[in-house]
Coordinates of C-alpha atoms in Angstrom, one line a residue:
M1 CA 27.2 8.1 -12.1
R2 CA 24.8 9.0 -11.0
R3 CA 21.2 9.9 -13.5
P4 CA 20.8 13.7 -13.5
F5 CA 17.6 14.7 -12.5
V6 CA 15.5 16.2 -14.9
S7 CA 14.3 19.9 -13.2
C8 CA 10.7 21.1 -14.6
S9 CA 9.3 24.4 -15.0
R10 CA 7.1 24.1 -17.7
P11 CA 3.1 24.6 -16.7
C12 CA 1.0 21.9 -15.5
S13 CA -0.7 21.7 -18.8
A14 CA 3.1 20.8 -20.7
H15 CA 2.3 17.0 -18.9
G16 CA -0.4 16.3 -21.2
F17 CA -3.1 16.2 -19.2
S18 CA -5.3 20.1 -18.7
A19 CA -8.6 18.4 -18.4
G20 CA -10.5 20.5 -20.3
G21 CA -10.0 23.7 -18.3
P22 CA -8.0 26.9 -18.5
T23 CA -3.9 26.1 -18.6
P24 CA -2.9 26.4 -14.8
S25 CA -0.1 29.1 -14.0
P26 CA 3.7 27.4 -14.1
C27 CA 4.7 25.2 -10.8
T28 CA 6.5 27.5 -8.5
W29 CA 7.3 26.7 -4.4
P30 CA 9.5 28.0 -1.7
A31 CA 12.5 26.1 -1.3
S32 CA 13.3 24.5 2.4
G33 CA 16.9 24.7 3.2
A34 CA 19.3 23.0 0.2
G35 CA 18.6 21.1 -2.2
P36 CA 20.6 18.1 -3.4
S37 CA 24.2 18.7 -5.2
S38 CA 24.3 20.9 -8.0
S39 CA 25.7 18.1 -9.8
S40 CA 22.1 16.0 -9.7
G41 CA 19.9 19.2 -11.4
A42 CA 17.4 18.3 -9.2
S43 CA 14.5 21.1 -8.7
P44 CA 14.6 22.6 -4.7
P45 CA 13.1 20.8 -2.2
L46 CA 9.6 22.1 -1.1
R47 CA 9.0 23.4 2.2
R48 CA 5.2 22.6 4.0
M49 CA 4.2 26.0 4.3
P50 CA 0.6 26.9 6.4
G51 CA -1.7 25.1 5.7
P52 CA -4.3 22.6 7.4
E53 CA -3.6 22.1 10.9
A54 CA -4.6 19.5 13.6
G55 CA -7.9 21.2 14.5
N56 CA -10.8 19.4 13.5
P57 CA -11.0 16.9 10.8
P58 CA -13.1 17.8 7.2
A59 CA -16.1 16.2 6.7
S60 CA -15.2 14.9 3.5
L61 CA -12.6 14.4 1.3
A62 CA -13.4 17.5 -1.7
E63 CA -13.5 19.4 1.6
G64 CA -10.5 18.4 2.7
L65 CA -9.5 19.0 -0.9
A66 CA -10.5 22.4 -0.8
R67 CA -8.5 23.3 2.7
A68 CA -5.2 21.7 0.9
A69 CA -5.9 24.2 -1.9
S70 CA -4.9 27.4 0.3
S71 CA -1.7 25.9 0.4
P72 CA 1.5 25.8 -1.8
A73 CA 2.7 22.8 -1.7
G74 CA 1.8 20.0 -4.0
L75 CA 3.1 17.1 -5.2
R76 CA 5.8 15.9 -8.0
L77 CA 6.5 12.1 -9.7
F78 CA 9.7 10.7 -10.8
N79 CA 10.2 7.9 -13.9
G80 CA 12.1 4.7 -13.1
R81 CA 15.2 6.1 -13.5
G82 CA 15.2 9.1 -11.5
Q83 CA 13.7 12.3 -13.3
L84 CA 11.2 14.3 -12.6
T85 CA 8.4 14.1 -15.3
A86 CA 5.7 15.7 -13.9
E87 CA 4.3 18.6 -11.1
L88 CA 1.8 20.3 -9.8
S89 CA 0.1 22.5 -6.6
Y90 CA -2.4 21.3 -4.5
R91 CA -4.2 24.2 -5.7
A92 CA -3.4 23.3 -9.4
L93 CA -4.6 19.9 -8.4
N94 CA -7.6 20.7 -7.2
Q95 CA -9.1 22.9 -9.7
Q96 CA -8.0 20.3 -12.2
A97 CA -9.9 17.9 -10.1
R98 CA -12.8 19.9 -10.4
V99 CA -12.7 20.9 -14.3
R100 CA -12.5 16.6 -14.5
A101 CA -15.8 16.9 -12.3
T102 CA -18.0 18.6 -14.7
Q103 CA -16.9 16.2 -16.6
L104 CA -16.9 13.0 -15.0
R105 CA -20.6 14.0 -14.2
A106 CA -22.2 11.9 -17.2
L107 CA -20.8 9.2 -15.3
A108 CA -23.8 9.3 -12.7
G109 CA -26.3 7.5 -12.1
A110 CA -29.8 7.4 -10.8
G111 CA -30.0 5.7 -7.9
P112 CA -30.0 6.9 -4.6
R113 CA -26.5 5.5 -4.4
P114 CA -23.2 7.5 -6.2
A115 CA -22.6 5.0 -9.4
V116 CA -19.5 4.5 -8.6
V117 CA -16.7 4.2 -11.2
G118 CA -13.7 1.4 -11.4
L119 CA -10.2 3.5 -12.3
I120 CA -7.0 1.8 -12.8
A121 CA -4.6 2.9 -10.7
H122 CA -1.1 3.8 -12.5
T123 CA 0.8 6.7 -10.9
S124 CA 0.0 8.6 -12.8
L125 CA -1.5 12.1 -12.5
S126 CA -4.7 11.4 -14.6
F127 CA -5.4 7.9 -12.5
I128 CA -5.0 10.8 -8.9
T129 CA -7.1 14.2 -11.0
D130 CA -9.4 11.5 -11.5
F131 CA -9.8 9.8 -8.6
L132 CA -10.4 13.0 -6.4
A133 CA -12.5 14.8 -9.4
C134 CA -14.9 11.5 -8.0
Q135 CA -15.1 13.2 -5.1
W136 CA -16.4 16.7 -6.3
A137 CA -18.6 14.7 -8.9
G138 CA -20.5 12.8 -6.1
L139 CA -18.9 9.8 -8.0
L140 CA -17.9 6.4 -5.7
P141 CA -14.4 6.1 -7.3
C142 CA -13.0 2.0 -7.5
P143 CA -9.4 1.6 -7.5
L144 CA -8.5 -1.4 -9.5
P145 CA -4.3 -3.0 -10.3
P146 CA -2.5 -2.3 -13.4
P147 CA -2.2 -5.2 -16.2
T148 CA 0.6 -6.2 -15.7
V149 CA 3.2 -8.6 -18.4
A150 CA 2.4 -11.8 -15.5
L151 CA -0.5 -12.1 -16.4
G152 CA -1.1 -11.9 -19.6
V153 CA -4.2 -9.6 -21.3
G154 CA -7.3 -12.2 -21.0
P155 CA -7.3 -13.4 -17.5
Y156 CA -6.4 -9.2 -16.4
V157 CA -9.2 -8.4 -18.4
E158 CA -11.7 -11.2 -17.1
R159 CA -10.5 -10.5 -12.9
T160 CA -11.1 -6.7 -13.0
L161 CA -14.1 -7.0 -14.7
R162 CA -14.8 -10.3 -12.0
M163 CA -13.9 -7.2 -9.2
L164 CA -16.4 -5.1 -10.9
A165 CA -18.9 -6.5 -11.8
A166 CA -19.2 -8.2 -6.9
V167 CA -19.4 -3.9 -6.5
Q168 CA -21.8 -3.2 -9.6
A169 CA -19.0 -0.7 -11.2
S170 CA -21.6 1.7 -13.4
A171 CA -18.3 2.2 -15.5
L172 CA -14.9 1.5 -15.8
L173 CA -12.8 5.1 -17.1
L174 CA -10.0 3.7 -19.3
D175 CA -7.1 7.0 -19.8
A176 CA -5.2 6.9 -22.9
S177 CA -2.1 5.0 -21.9
H178 CA -5.5 2.1 -21.1
T179 CA -7.3 2.6 -24.1
P180 CA -5.4 -0.5 -26.4
L181 CA -7.2 -2.5 -23.7
Q182 CA -10.6 -1.1 -24.6
A183 CA -11.8 -4.0 -27.2
A184 CA -11.5 -7.0 -24.9
F185 CA -13.8 -5.2 -21.8
E186 CA -16.2 -4.6 -24.3
R187 CA -16.0 -8.0 -25.5
Q188 CA -15.8 -10.1 -21.9
A189 CA -17.7 -6.9 -19.9
E190 CA -21.1 -8.5 -21.4
S191 CA -20.8 -11.8 -20.0
I192 CA -19.0 -11.2 -17.1
A193 CA -20.5 -7.8 -16.2
P194 CA -23.6 -6.7 -17.8
G195 CA -24.7 -2.8 -18.2
L196 CA -21.2 -1.9 -17.4
R197 CA -19.7 0.9 -19.2
V198 CA -16.2 0.9 -20.5
V199 CA -15.7 5.0 -20.7
P200 CA -12.0 6.1 -22.8
T201 CA -11.5 9.8 -20.9
D202 CA -11.4 11.1 -24.9
S203 CA -14.4 10.4 -25.5
L204 CA -16.0 12.1 -22.4
P205 CA -18.2 15.3 -23.1
A206 CA -15.7 19.3 -23.0
A207 CA -15.4 20.4 -19.9
A208 CA -17.9 23.2 -18.3
D209 CA -18.3 25.4 -15.8
T210 CA -17.4 24.6 -11.7
V211 CA -20.1 26.0 -10.4
G212 CA -22.4 24.2 -9.4
L213 CA -21.0 20.8 -9.1
Q214 CA -22.3 18.2 -5.9
P215 CA -19.5 16.6 -4.3
L216 CA -19.8 13.2 -2.0
Q217 CA -20.8 14.7 1.2
G218 CA -20.2 13.0 4.9
S219 CA -22.8 11.0 5.2
D220 CA -21.5 9.4 1.5
A221 CA -19.1 6.2 1.0
A222 CA -15.6 7.7 -0.6
Y223 CA -14.5 4.6 -2.5
I224 CA -14.5 0.8 -2.5
Q225 CA -10.9 -0.2 -2.2
F226 CA -10.2 -4.4 -2.5
S227 CA -8.1 -6.2 -0.1
S228 CA -5.2 -7.0 -1.3
G229 CA -5.7 -11.4 -2.2
T230 CA -4.6 -13.1 0.0
T231 CA -6.6 -16.1 -1.1
N232 CA -8.4 -16.7 -4.5
A233 CA -11.7 -13.8 -3.5
P234 CA -10.5 -10.0 -2.9
K235 CA -13.3 -8.1 -1.6
G236 CA -14.6 -5.1 -2.0
I237 CA -14.7 -3.2 0.2
E238 CA -16.4 0.0 1.0
I239 CA -15.0 3.1 3.3
S240 CA -17.2 5.7 4.3
Q241 CA -16.3 9.9 4.5
R242 CA -16.5 9.9 8.3
A243 CA -13.9 6.8 8.2
I244 CA -11.5 8.3 6.0
C245 CA -11.6 11.7 7.2
H246 CA -11.1 10.2 11.0
N247 CA -8.3 7.5 10.1
L248 CA -6.3 10.9 7.8
H249 CA -6.5 13.2 11.1
A250 CA -5.1 10.3 13.5
I251 CA -2.3 9.4 11.3
L252 CA -1.5 12.6 10.0
H253 CA -1.6 14.3 14.2
A254 CA -1.4 11.5 16.4
G255 CA 1.0 9.0 14.7
L256 CA 3.3 11.0 12.1
R257 CA 3.2 14.2 14.1
I258 CA 3.3 16.6 11.0
Q259 CA 5.9 18.8 10.9
P260 CA 6.1 21.9 8.9
D261 CA 9.4 21.3 6.9
D262 CA 8.9 17.0 6.2
R263 CA 8.1 15.7 2.5
A264 CA 6.9 12.6 2.4
F265 CA 7.9 10.2 -0.3
S266 CA 6.7 6.2 -2.0
W267 CA 6.6 4.0 -4.2
L268 CA 3.4 2.1 -3.2
P269 CA 0.6 0.8 -5.7
L270 CA -2.4 3.0 -5.2
Y271 CA -4.7 0.5 -5.8
H272 CA -3.4 -0.6 -2.3
D273 CA -4.4 0.8 1.0
M274 CA -1.3 1.9 1.9
G275 CA -0.1 3.6 -1.4
L276 CA -3.5 5.5 -1.3
V277 CA -4.4 6.3 1.7
G278 CA -1.2 7.4 3.6
F279 CA 1.1 8.4 0.7
L280 CA -1.2 10.2 -1.7
L281 CA -4.8 11.1 0.4
A282 CA -2.3 11.5 3.4
P283 CA 0.1 14.6 2.0
I284 CA -2.7 16.4 0.2
L285 CA -4.9 16.7 2.7
G286 CA -2.3 17.6 5.5
A287 CA -0.6 19.5 3.0
V288 CA 2.8 17.9 3.4
P289 CA 5.1 18.0 -0.2
L290 CA 4.9 14.6 -2.1
D291 CA 7.3 12.9 -3.9
L292 CA 6.4 10.2 -6.2
L293 CA 7.7 6.6 -8.0
P294 CA 6.4 4.2 -10.0
P295 CA 5.7 0.5 -7.9
Q296 CA 7.9 -0.6 -11.0
A297 CA 10.6 1.3 -10.8
F298 CA 11.6 -0.2 -6.9
A299 CA 10.8 -3.6 -8.0
R300 CA 13.6 -3.4 -11.4
H301 CA 15.7 -0.9 -8.6
P302 CA 15.4 -0.8 -5.4
Q303 CA 18.9 1.1 -4.6
L304 CA 17.3 4.1 -5.9
W305 CA 14.1 4.5 -3.6
P306 CA 17.4 5.4 -1.3
R307 CA 18.9 7.8 -3.5
L308 CA 16.6 9.5 -4.5
M309 CA 15.0 9.7 -0.5
A310 CA 19.0 11.6 -0.1
E311 CA 18.8 13.7 -2.8
L312 CA 14.9 14.7 -2.2
R313 CA 15.2 15.7 1.2
S314 CA 12.5 12.8 2.3
T315 CA 11.2 13.1 6.0
I316 CA 8.3 10.1 5.6
C317 CA 8.0 7.4 3.9
F318 CA 6.5 3.6 4.9
A319 CA 6.7 0.3 3.5
P320 CA 6.7 -3.0 4.3
S321 CA 9.7 -5.1 6.1
F322 CA 11.1 -6.4 2.8
A323 CA 10.9 -3.9 0.6
W324 CA 13.4 -2.0 3.7
G325 CA 15.9 -5.0 3.5
L326 CA 15.8 -5.4 -0.3
A327 CA 17.4 -1.8 -0.7
A328 CA 19.9 -2.1 1.8
D329 CA 21.1 -5.5 0.0
R330 CA 20.9 -3.4 -3.7
T331 CA 23.1 -0.4 -2.6
P332 CA 26.5 -1.0 -2.3
P333 CA 27.9 -0.1 0.9
D334 CA 30.4 3.2 -1.3
Q335 CA 26.8 3.7 -3.0
A336 CA 25.6 4.4 0.5
S337 CA 28.0 6.2 2.4
A338 CA 27.9 8.8 0.0
L339 CA 24.1 9.8 0.8
R340 CA 22.9 11.9 3.4
L341 CA 19.1 10.7 4.6
K342 CA 16.5 13.3 6.2
L343 CA 14.0 10.6 7.5
R344 CA 12.5 11.1 10.2
V345 CA 9.3 9.0 10.3
A346 CA 10.6 5.5 8.7
G347 CA 7.8 3.4 8.6
V348 CA 7.2 -0.3 8.8
G349 CA 3.4 -2.1 7.6
G350 CA 1.6 -4.0 5.3
D351 CA 2.7 -7.4 6.4
V352 CA 4.6 -8.8 10.1
V353 CA 7.8 -7.2 10.8
R354 CA 11.1 -8.7 10.4
E355 CA 13.9 -7.3 12.8
H356 CA 16.3 -9.0 10.4
D357 CA 15.1 -6.9 7.3
L358 CA 14.9 -3.6 9.7
H359 CA 19.0 -4.3 11.1
R360 CA 20.3 -4.7 7.2
F361 CA 18.7 -0.9 5.8
A362 CA 19.9 0.8 9.8
T363 CA 23.4 -1.1 9.4
R364 CA 23.4 -0.3 5.5
F365 CA 22.5 2.8 5.5
D366 CA 24.0 4.1 9.5
V367 CA 27.6 6.3 7.2
S368 CA 24.2 8.4 6.0
G369 CA 23.2 9.4 8.5
F370 CA 20.2 6.7 9.1
S371 CA 20.0 5.2 12.4
A372 CA 17.3 2.4 13.9
G373 CA 15.4 4.7 16.0
Q374 CA 13.8 6.3 13.1
F375 CA 11.6 3.3 12.3
H376 CA 8.3 3.5 12.8
P377 CA 6.2 0.0 12.5
C378 CA 2.4 0.4 12.0
Y379 CA -0.6 -2.1 12.1
G380 CA -2.9 -1.5 9.7
L381 CA -5.3 -3.7 7.3
A382 CA -7.7 -1.9 4.3
E383 CA -10.7 -2.7 6.7
A384 CA -9.8 0.2 8.7
T385 CA -9.1 2.3 6.6
L386 CA -5.6 1.7 6.5
A387 CA -3.5 2.2 10.4
V388 CA -4.7 1.1 13.7
S389 CA -1.9 1.4 15.1
M390 CA 1.6 3.4 15.1
G391 CA 4.8 4.1 17.3
P392 CA 8.5 4.5 17.8
A393 CA 10.3 1.2 16.5
S394 CA 10.0 -0.7 20.3
V395 CA 10.7 -4.6 21.5
D396 CA 8.6 -6.8 23.8
A397 CA 9.7 -8.5 26.3
H398 CA 10.8 -11.5 23.8
G399 CA 12.4 -8.9 21.4
R400 CA 9.6 -8.6 19.0
S401 CA 9.2 -5.6 17.1
T402 CA 6.1 -3.9 18.1
S403 CA 3.9 -2.0 16.1
G404 CA 3.1 1.5 18.1
T405 CA 0.3 1.8 20.6
P406 CA -3.9 2.7 19.2
L407 CA -4.5 6.1 17.0
P408 CA -6.8 8.2 18.2
G409 CA -10.6 5.9 17.8
W410 CA -9.4 3.2 18.2
D411 CA -9.8 -0.1 20.4
I412 CA -8.1 -3.1 19.8
R413 CA -8.8 -6.9 22.3
I414 CA -7.1 -9.9 22.0
V415 CA -9.2 -13.2 22.5
D416 CA -8.6 -16.7 22.1
D417 CA -10.1 -19.5 19.9
A418 CA -14.3 -19.0 22.0
G419 CA -13.7 -14.9 22.0
A420 CA -12.8 -14.0 25.2
P421 CA -10.2 -11.7 25.5
L422 CA -7.1 -12.9 26.6
P423 CA -4.1 -10.9 29.1
A424 CA -1.4 -9.7 28.7
M425 CA 1.6 -11.3 26.5
Q426 CA -1.2 -13.7 25.2
T427 CA -1.1 -14.0 21.4
G428 CA -4.8 -14.7 20.3
R429 CA -7.1 -12.6 18.1
I430 CA -6.6 -9.2 17.0
H431 CA -10.4 -7.8 17.5
L432 CA -11.0 -4.1 16.2
R433 CA -13.9 -1.3 17.3
G434 CA -13.9 2.1 16.1
P435 CA -15.2 5.2 14.1
A436 CA -12.2 4.2 10.9
L437 CA -13.4 1.1 10.1
M438 CA -15.6 -0.2 6.9
T439 CA -19.3 0.3 5.9
G440 CA -18.9 -2.9 5.5
Y441 CA -17.6 -6.4 1.9
W442 CA -19.1 -6.2 -2.0
Q443 CA -19.2 -9.2 -3.2
H444 CA -21.3 -11.4 -5.7
G445 CA -23.0 -7.1 -6.6
R446 CA -24.3 -6.8 -2.5
L447 CA -23.2 -4.8 0.6
S448 CA -22.9 -7.2 3.6
P449 CA -22.6 -4.1 6.5
V450 CA -21.0 -4.4 9.3
S451 CA -20.9 -1.6 12.5
P452 CA -18.1 0.6 14.1
Q453 CA -19.3 -0.2 18.0
D454 CA -18.9 -3.2 17.4
W455 CA -15.7 -5.6 17.3
F456 CA -14.3 -6.5 14.3
A457 CA -12.2 -9.9 14.1
T458 CA -9.4 -9.2 11.9
E459 CA -7.3 -12.2 10.0
D460 CA -4.6 -11.3 12.0
L461 CA -2.5 -12.9 15.6
G462 CA -0.9 -11.2 17.9
H463 CA -0.8 -9.9 21.4
L464 CA -0.3 -6.6 23.2
T465 CA 1.9 -5.7 25.6
P466 CA 1.5 -4.2 29.8
A467 CA 2.0 -0.9 28.3
G468 CA -0.9 -1.4 25.3
E469 CA 1.6 -1.9 22.8
L470 CA 0.3 -4.8 20.1
V471 CA 2.6 -7.5 18.6
V472 CA 1.5 -9.0 15.0
T473 CA 3.2 -12.3 14.9
G474 CA 1.2 -13.9 11.8
R475 CA -1.9 -14.3 10.3
L476 CA -4.2 -17.0 11.0
Q477 CA -4.9 -19.0 7.7
S478 CA -0.5 -18.8 8.5
L479 CA -0.9 -20.4 11.9
L480 CA -0.2 -24.4 11.1
V481 CA -0.6 -26.6 14.7
I482 CA 2.6 -29.1 14.1
R483 CA 1.7 -31.8 16.6
G484 CA -0.3 -30.2 18.6
R485 CA 1.3 -26.6 18.3
N486 CA 1.5 -23.8 17.4
V487 CA 4.2 -22.0 15.0
H488 CA 3.3 -19.7 12.8
A489 CA 5.0 -19.3 9.6
E490 CA 6.4 -16.5 9.4
A491 CA 8.8 -16.9 11.8
V492 CA 10.1 -20.2 9.9
E493 CA 9.6 -17.4 6.8
A494 CA 12.1 -15.4 8.3
A495 CA 14.5 -17.4 10.2
V496 CA 15.3 -19.6 6.4
C497 CA 15.2 -16.2 4.3
A498 CA 17.7 -15.0 6.9
Q499 CA 19.6 -17.6 7.0
L500 CA 20.3 -18.1 3.4
Q501 CA 20.2 -13.9 2.9
L502 CA 17.2 -14.5 -0.1
A503 CA 14.5 -12.1 -0.2
H504 CA 11.0 -12.1 1.3
G505 CA 8.4 -14.3 -0.7
T506 CA 10.8 -17.0 -1.9
V507 CA 9.8 -18.9 1.3
M508 CA 7.3 -20.2 2.1
A509 CA 5.5 -23.0 5.8
L510 CA 3.2 -25.4 5.1
Q511 CA 1.9 -28.0 6.6
E512 CA 0.7 -31.4 5.2
A513 CA 0.5 -35.5 7.0
R514 CA 3.2 -37.8 5.4
A515 CA 0.4 -40.6 5.7
P516 CA -3.7 -40.8 6.5
G517 CA -4.1 -40.5 10.0
E518 CA -0.8 -39.1 11.3
S519 CA -0.5 -35.8 12.4
M520 CA 0.9 -32.5 10.3
A521 CA 4.2 -31.9 9.8
L522 CA 6.1 -29.2 9.2
V523 CA 7.7 -28.0 5.3
V524 CA 9.3 -26.0 3.7
L525 CA 9.8 -24.8 0.2
V526 CA 12.9 -22.5 -0.1
E527 CA 13.5 -21.6 -4.1
C528 CA 16.9 -22.3 -4.9
P529 CA 18.2 -21.1 -8.1
V530 CA 21.6 -23.1 -7.7
Q531 CA 21.6 -26.7 -9.6
D532 CA 24.9 -27.7 -7.9
P533 CA 23.8 -31.1 -5.7
D534 CA 26.7 -30.3 -3.0
Q535 CA 25.1 -27.0 -2.9
R536 CA 21.7 -27.8 -2.7
R537 CA 22.5 -30.6 0.1
Q538 CA 24.4 -26.8 1.4
W539 CA 21.1 -25.1 1.5
A540 CA 18.7 -27.1 2.7
D541 CA 20.8 -28.5 5.8
T542 CA 20.8 -24.1 6.4
A543 CA 17.4 -24.3 5.6
R544 CA 16.9 -26.7 7.9
R545 CA 18.7 -26.2 11.0
A546 CA 16.3 -22.4 10.5
A547 CA 13.4 -23.7 10.6
F548 CA 14.0 -25.9 13.9
S549 CA 15.1 -22.8 15.7
A550 CA 11.8 -21.2 15.1
S551 CA 9.6 -23.8 15.5
G552 CA 10.8 -26.3 17.6
D553 CA 10.2 -28.9 15.0
A554 CA 12.7 -31.0 12.6
A555 CA 10.6 -29.6 9.1
E556 CA 11.2 -31.5 5.9
I557 CA 13.3 -28.7 3.6
R558 CA 11.7 -28.3 -0.5
L559 CA 13.8 -26.5 -2.8
V560 CA 12.0 -25.2 -5.3
A561 CA 12.2 -23.0 -9.4
P562 CA 12.2 -20.3 -8.9
R563 CA 8.7 -17.9 -9.2
T564 CA 7.2 -21.1 -7.3
V565 CA 6.1 -19.3 -4.4
K566 CA 3.4 -16.6 -5.9
L567 CA 2.7 -12.7 -4.5
T568 CA -0.7 -10.9 -3.5
T569 CA -0.6 -6.9 -5.3
S570 CA 0.6 -6.1 -2.0
G571 CA 3.4 -8.6 -1.7
K572 CA 2.1 -10.9 0.8
I573 CA 2.8 -14.7 0.2
A574 CA -0.2 -15.8 -1.4
R575 CA -0.2 -19.0 0.9
Q576 CA -3.7 -20.9 -1.4
M577 CA -2.7 -19.9 -4.7
T578 CA 0.8 -21.3 -4.3
L579 CA -0.7 -24.7 -2.7
D580 CA -3.1 -25.0 -6.4
H581 CA -0.2 -24.2 -8.4
L582 CA 1.4 -27.0 -7.1
R583 CA -1.1 -29.1 -7.2
Q584 CA -1.8 -28.6 -10.8
G585 CA 1.9 -29.5 -10.6
H586 CA 3.6 -26.2 -11.2
D587 CA 6.7 -26.6 -9.5

């Protein structure tokens, strides 16, 4: 039985965040077409009204926010039961961000660069408002992952402080939900991040008049985004105002080609580039109505995602390949047949595109009005602000999914090990050049700048088709050399997962020398929950056949306990962390 939605017609201040300013008027937006069935009780879907047009991109995020405030569109937040918990028009959001900025001015430093302020990035109005307020206050926000039960308070606090020390942050802002961590942060900050101020939001000065705010300008930085960390050392990535505004404009008007009746839906974490840029900043600056679900709600109930998209008539959503497959696996056929999806762009990004995942979703939700042609694979990375290429689903001559053509301003080339450009259909390292490239990496309290005029060497492998479409085949660190042949770990992992019907992140391929002086052999770790010896042998045999079909090599299959394969905060396999875990004797 479907749980009811809770519509929200209260003033925005009733949601517990008024930033000390005047109480905004109730949120009332025009509807677009028929809403969800009356049994759901949801507020009617919202129509993207006239707002920022294709024209020129804004010079800064603050300018883009001011433009978006002319539109009555806005955002809504849902909880893990699919209930509406908060809603705010972009006009009211901009107003609250400006009021909050008057409080945050106390955190500004005296140096020539904007002061860096750490923000714990829960999917909440408080984080969203504080991030945008930093733009108006002339501060440089740095979104940080929220705490998790698995990591524990001590290790979480230490990791967060090391991230803040790496970018020379002057303050860490804690909203009411994180103030219990204040003492732990203050105890460890003295030794890890000397000089860092831990500031609860309830200790900020009273709000003042917004006249005289000095926002970040077009020549300033916009924010610092940490990489997802497939190794043990995430890097702080500084993105300029020019880069973010250029990339957002390209995404909205060349990639998505936003339409008047579009509305976006996302459960992606806001500390990750796909969530922050693609499904917070892009909808706001494009005046596209936005519905947000916390990432943990998707993790617990993947079937809630397609249900909400159908109820809310969402037209744009992006997620990694594994998420589309997981939603299909967790949604029974009878539930899928009751849904009517309106997706125009079902984006796929964040990792290598896995055709098997997309096929499962398209097959399960065919009865819901979804077709595989609505998939739009893309390629991007935090170092490129977000998106580099995007386009409708297609395959190359070998049947591998493409990730679209370059967005305006981007140049892509494929090079060999010596850095020489390769022709179409030859696999090599992906190099990028364009105006949305990062300013540089922050590590150990120093910025190492890069130039947007120079080619940037990514850690990704792929090739270009004769038509100029990009095909991403894997990551450099996951390229295995087995008896002198290149084998893509992702291809082996996808094949084994498909045959055993396992979720992404439960299989990891690696290379290992069985004896000193011998060439590397293929080893595949497979998380196996069954204990029966006969069933385990069947698992191993099936995995061995799948690995051979993907690699052309006989693999050693090692059945390991569930949760042995570690994942990054963005859902990618953390290969080095997994290997370190195994070497410490955990299996």
